[in-house]
Coordinates of C-alpha atoms in Angstrom, one line a residue:
X289 CA -30.2 -24.5 107.2
X290 CA -29.7 -27.9 108.8
X291 CA -32.4 -29.1 111.1
X292 CA -31.6 -30.2 114.7
X293 CA -32.7 -33.7 113.8
X294 CA -30.2 -33.9 110.9
X295 CA -27.4 -32.7 113.2
X296 CA -28.2 -35.3 115.8
X297 CA -28.3 -38.0 113.1
X298 CA -24.9 -37.0 111.8
X299 CA -23.4 -37.0 115.3
X300 CA -24.9 -40.4 115.9
X301 CA -23.5 -41.8 112.7
X302 CA -20.0 -40.4 113.5
X303 CA -20.2 -41.9 116.9
X304 CA -21.2 -45.3 115.5
X305 CA -18.3 -45.2 113.0
X306 CA -15.9 -44.3 115.8
X307 CA -17.2 -47.1 118.1
X308 CA -16.9 -49.6 115.2
X309 CA -13.4 -48.5 114.5
X310 CA -12.5 -48.8 118.2
X311 CA -14.1 -52.2 118.4
X312 CA -12.2 -53.3 115.2
X313 CA -8.9 -52.2 116.8
X314 CA -9.8 -54.0 120.0
X315 CA -10.7 -57.2 118.1
X316 CA -7.4 -57.1 116.2
X317 CA -5.5 -56.6 119.5
X318 CA -7.3 -59.4 121.1
X319 CA -6.7 -61.7 118.1
X320 CA -3.0 -60.7 118.1
X321 CA -2.8 -61.5 121.8
X322 CA -4.5 -64.9 121.3
X323 CA -2.1 -65.7 118.4
X324 CA 0.9 -64.8 120.5
X325 CA -0.4 -67.0 123.3
X326 CA -0.9 -69.8 120.9
X327 CA 2.5 -69.4 119.4
X328 CA 4.0 -69.3 122.9
X329 CA 2.2 -72.5 123.8
X330 CA 3.3 -74.2 120.6
X331 CA 6.9 -73.1 121.2
X332 CA 6.7 -74.4 124.8
X333 CA 5.2 -77.7 123.7
X334 CA 7.4 -78.4 120.6
X335 CA 10.6 -76.5 121.2
X336 CA 12.4 -79.4 122.8
X337 CA 11.3 -82.1 120.3
X338 CA 12.0 -79.9 117.3
X339 CA 15.3 -78.9 118.7
X340 CA 16.2 -82.5 119.3
X341 CA 15.2 -83.4 115.8
X342 CA 17.3 -80.6 114.3
X343 CA 20.2 -81.7 116.5
X344 CA 19.8 -85.3 115.3
X345 CA 19.9 -84.2 111.7
X346 CA 23.0 -82.1 112.3
X347 CA 24.7 -85.0 114.1
X348 CA 23.8 -87.4 111.2
X349 CA 25.1 -84.9 108.7
X350 CA 28.3 -84.5 110.6
X351 CA 28.6 -88.2 111.0
X352 CA 28.1 -88.7 107.2
X353 CA 30.7 -86.1 106.4
X354 CA 33.2 -87.6 108.8
X355 CA 32.5 -91.1 107.3
X356 CA 32.9 -89.8 103.8
X357 CA 36.2 -88.2 104.7
X358 CA 37.4 -91.3 106.3
X359 CA 36.3 -93.4 103.3
X360 CA 38.2 -91.1 100.9
X361 CA 41.3 -91.2 103.1
X362 CA 41.1 -95.0 103.3
X363 CA 40.6 -95.3 99.5
X364 CA 43.6 -93.1 98.9
X365 CA 45.7 -95.2 101.3
X366 CA 44.6 -98.4 99.6
X367 CA 45.4 -96.9 96.2
X368 CA 48.9 -96.0 97.3
X369 CA 49.4 -99.5 98.7
X370 CA 48.2 -101.1 95.4
X371 CA 50.5 -98.9 93.4
X372 CA 53.4 -99.9 95.7
X373 CA 52.6 -103.6 95.3
X374 CA 52.4 -103.3 91.5
X375 CA 55.8 -101.4 91.5
X376 CA 57.3 -104.3 93.5
X377 CA 55.9 -106.7 90.9
X378 CA 57.2 -104.8 87.9
X379 CA 60.5 -104.3 89.7
X380 CA 61.0 -108.1 90.0
X381 CA 60.1 -108.6 93.6
X382 CA 57.0 -110.9 93.3
X383 CA 57.3 -112.2 96.9
X384 CA 57.2 -108.7 98.3
X385 CA 54.4 -107.8 95.9
X386 CA 52.5 -110.9 97.1
X387 CA 52.7 -109.8 100.7
X388 CA 51.5 -106.3 100.0
X389 CA 48.6 -107.6 97.8
X390 CA 47.6 -110.0 100.5
X391 CA 47.4 -107.2 103.0
X392 CA 45.3 -105.1 100.6
X393 CA 43.0 -108.0 99.9
X394 CA 42.4 -108.5 103.6
X395 CA 41.6 -104.9 104.5
X396 CA 40.3 -103.3 101.3
X397 CA 37.0 -103.3 99.6
X398 CA 35.5 -102.1 96.3
X399 CA 37.7 -101.6 93.3
X400 CA 40.9 -101.7 95.4
X401 CA 40.0 -105.2 96.5
X402 CA 39.1 -106.3 93.0
X403 CA 42.4 -104.8 91.6
X404 CA 44.4 -106.6 94.3
X405 CA 42.6 -109.9 93.6
X406 CA 43.3 -109.6 89.8
X407 CA 46.9 -108.9 90.5
X408 CA 47.0 -111.9 92.9
X409 CA 45.6 -114.1 90.1
X410 CA 48.3 -112.9 87.7
X411 CA 50.9 -113.7 90.3
X412 CA 49.4 -117.1 90.8
X413 CA 49.6 -117.9 87.1
X414 CA 53.2 -116.7 87.0
X415 CA 53.9 -119.0 90.0
X416 CA 52.3 -122.0 88.3
X417 CA 49.4 -121.9 90.7
X418 CA 46.8 -122.1 87.9
X419 CA 43.9 -123.4 90.0
X420 CA 44.2 -120.5 92.4
X421 CA 44.2 -118.0 89.6
X422 CA 41.2 -119.6 87.9
X423 CA 39.3 -119.5 91.2
X424 CA 39.9 -115.8 91.5
X425 CA 38.9 -115.1 87.9
X426 CA 35.7 -117.1 88.3
X427 CA 34.7 -115.3 91.5
X428 CA 35.2 -111.9 90.1
X429 CA 33.5 -112.8 86.7
X430 CA 30.4 -114.1 88.6
X431 CA 30.3 -111.2 91.1
X432 CA 27.1 -109.3 90.2
X433 CA 28.2 -106.5 92.6
X434 CA 31.5 -105.9 90.9
X435 CA 31.8 -103.1 88.3
X436 CA 31.3 -104.4 84.8
X437 CA 34.9 -103.6 83.6
X438 CA 36.3 -105.7 86.3
X439 CA 33.9 -108.6 85.6
X440 CA 34.8 -108.3 81.9
X441 CA 38.5 -108.4 82.3
X442 CA 38.2 -111.4 84.7
X443 CA 36.1 -113.1 82.1
X444 CA 38.7 -112.5 79.4
X445 CA 41.6 -113.6 81.6
X446 CA 39.7 -116.7 82.6
X447 CA 39.0 -117.6 78.9
X448 CA 42.7 -117.0 78.1
X449 CA 43.9 -119.3 80.9
X450 CA 41.4 -122.0 80.0
X451 CA 41.6 -121.7 76.3
X452 CA 43.4 -125.0 75.6
X453 CA 41.4 -126.9 78.2
X454 CA 37.7 -126.2 77.4
X455 CA 35.7 -126.8 74.3
X456 CA 36.0 -124.0 71.7
X457 CA 32.3 -123.3 71.9
X458 CA 32.7 -122.5 75.6
X459 CA 35.1 -119.7 74.7
X460 CA 32.7 -118.5 72.0
X461 CA 29.8 -118.4 74.3
X462 CA 31.8 -116.7 77.1
X463 CA 33.4 -114.0 75.0
X464 CA 31.0 -113.4 72.1
X465 CA 29.0 -110.6 74.1
X466 CA 32.4 -108.7 74.4
X467 CA 33.6 -109.5 70.9
X468 CA 31.6 -106.7 69.2
X469 CA 32.8 -103.4 67.7
X470 CA 32.5 -100.6 70.2
X471 CA 33.1 -102.7 73.2
X472 CA 36.3 -101.8 75.0
X473 CA 37.4 -105.4 75.0
X474 CA 36.5 -106.0 71.3
X475 CA 40.1 -106.6 70.2
X476 CA 41.1 -109.1 73.0
X477 CA 37.8 -110.9 73.2
X478 CA 37.4 -111.0 69.4
X479 CA 40.8 -112.4 68.8
X480 CA 40.1 -115.3 71.1
X481 CA 36.7 -115.9 69.6
X482 CA 38.3 -116.0 66.2
X483 CA 40.9 -118.6 67.4
X484 CA 38.0 -120.7 68.8
X485 CA 36.3 -120.5 65.5
X486 CA 39.5 -121.8 63.8
X487 CA 39.6 -124.7 66.3
X488 CA 36.1 -125.5 65.0
X489 CA 37.3 -125.2 61.4
X490 CA 35.0 -122.2 60.8
X491 CA 37.3 -119.9 58.8
X492 CA 34.1 -118.4 57.4
X493 CA 33.4 -116.9 60.8
X494 CA 37.0 -116.4 62.0
X495 CA 38.1 -114.4 58.9
X496 CA 35.5 -111.6 58.9
X497 CA 35.9 -111.2 62.6
X498 CA 39.7 -110.8 62.3
X499 CA 39.1 -108.3 59.5
X500 CA 36.8 -106.2 61.7
X501 CA 39.4 -106.2 64.5
X502 CA 42.2 -105.3 62.1
X503 CA 40.2 -102.3 60.7
X504 CA 39.0 -101.0 64.0
X505 CA 41.0 -97.8 65.0
X506 CA 40.1 -98.3 68.6
X507 CA 42.0 -101.6 68.8
X508 CA 45.7 -101.3 69.9
X509 CA 48.0 -101.2 66.8
X510 CA 49.9 -104.4 67.8
X511 CA 46.7 -106.4 67.9
X512 CA 45.4 -104.9 64.7
X513 CA 48.7 -105.9 63.0
X514 CA 48.5 -109.4 64.3
X515 CA 44.9 -110.0 63.3
X516 CA 45.6 -108.4 59.9
X517 CA 48.4 -110.9 59.2
X518 CA 46.3 -113.9 60.4
X519 CA 43.3 -112.8 58.3
X520 CA 45.7 -112.6 55.3
X521 CA 46.9 -116.2 55.9
X522 CA 43.2 -117.3 55.9
X523 CA 42.7 -115.5 52.5
X524 CA 40.8 -112.5 53.8
X525 CA 42.0 -109.0 52.8
X526 CA 42.0 -106.8 56.0
X527 CA 43.7 -103.9 54.2
X528 CA 41.6 -102.9 51.2
X529 CA 38.0 -102.3 52.4
X530 CA 36.7 -102.6 48.9
X531 CA 37.7 -106.3 48.7
X532 CA 35.5 -107.5 51.6
X533 CA 32.2 -106.3 53.0
X534 CA 32.6 -106.2 56.8
X535 CA 30.8 -109.0 58.5
X536 CA 30.5 -111.1 55.4
X537 CA 31.0 -114.8 55.5
X538 CA 32.7 -115.2 52.1
X539 CA 36.2 -114.1 51.4
X540 CA 37.0 -111.8 48.4
X541 CA 39.3 -114.4 46.9
X542 CA 39.6 -118.1 47.2
X543 CA 40.9 -118.8 50.7
X544 CA 44.3 -120.3 51.1
X545 CA 44.7 -123.3 53.3
X546 CA 45.2 -122.3 56.9
X547 CA 48.8 -122.0 57.8
X548 CA 50.0 -124.8 60.1
X549 CA 51.9 -122.3 62.3
X550 CA 48.8 -120.6 63.7
X551 CA 49.3 -118.9 67.1

């Protein structure tokens, strides 16, 4: 049988537990109310700046998208103008082509501008305005901001235009970095380097280079055929790979005297 004191103690403990639970609930409610008040204050304080920041980001994004679309449209229009100018040139209307290219060069930028300038240089050479063409080629070749393919083709065309007027070593120094197997311009650059070697009476350098060009499947067939014939005239076999180690400086057979009708 439970004693009265035990009953009173049990009641007191239950009451204490109940009060503790009630106090815990009240504390949570108070904390929740405080947090809500803090969040409300933060919202009131920062809602406008944050909203403006988000709006600025959205406006910037929208502006960038608009600019990108405009750029794409402009580039497309410039490409169409360039194609039209080249069509005029191929169709035998150089004067009309020159007008269209001048308009593109005035308004365009990037690769469209570079393409127009290269075409202008070609027209200048055709019209016997050699100095104008050389100036354009030099500018593009030295333009560090231009894509490498455009700089390379300007370098090659400059070398071709100046080939008879500059020392052979200048041609070698200018084109040798491009005259290596695997380079897209290996055939064109390599052929001119080989011709420069011949002007220096260095058939030991010209012959193996011509053989490499003639045996390179990536080189256009007409260029391979031409270099194969020239290598043969120099006494280098560009057909049978067993007769000459690529890159060697000694021909497989005694070299014939260079033909007087070299191109």
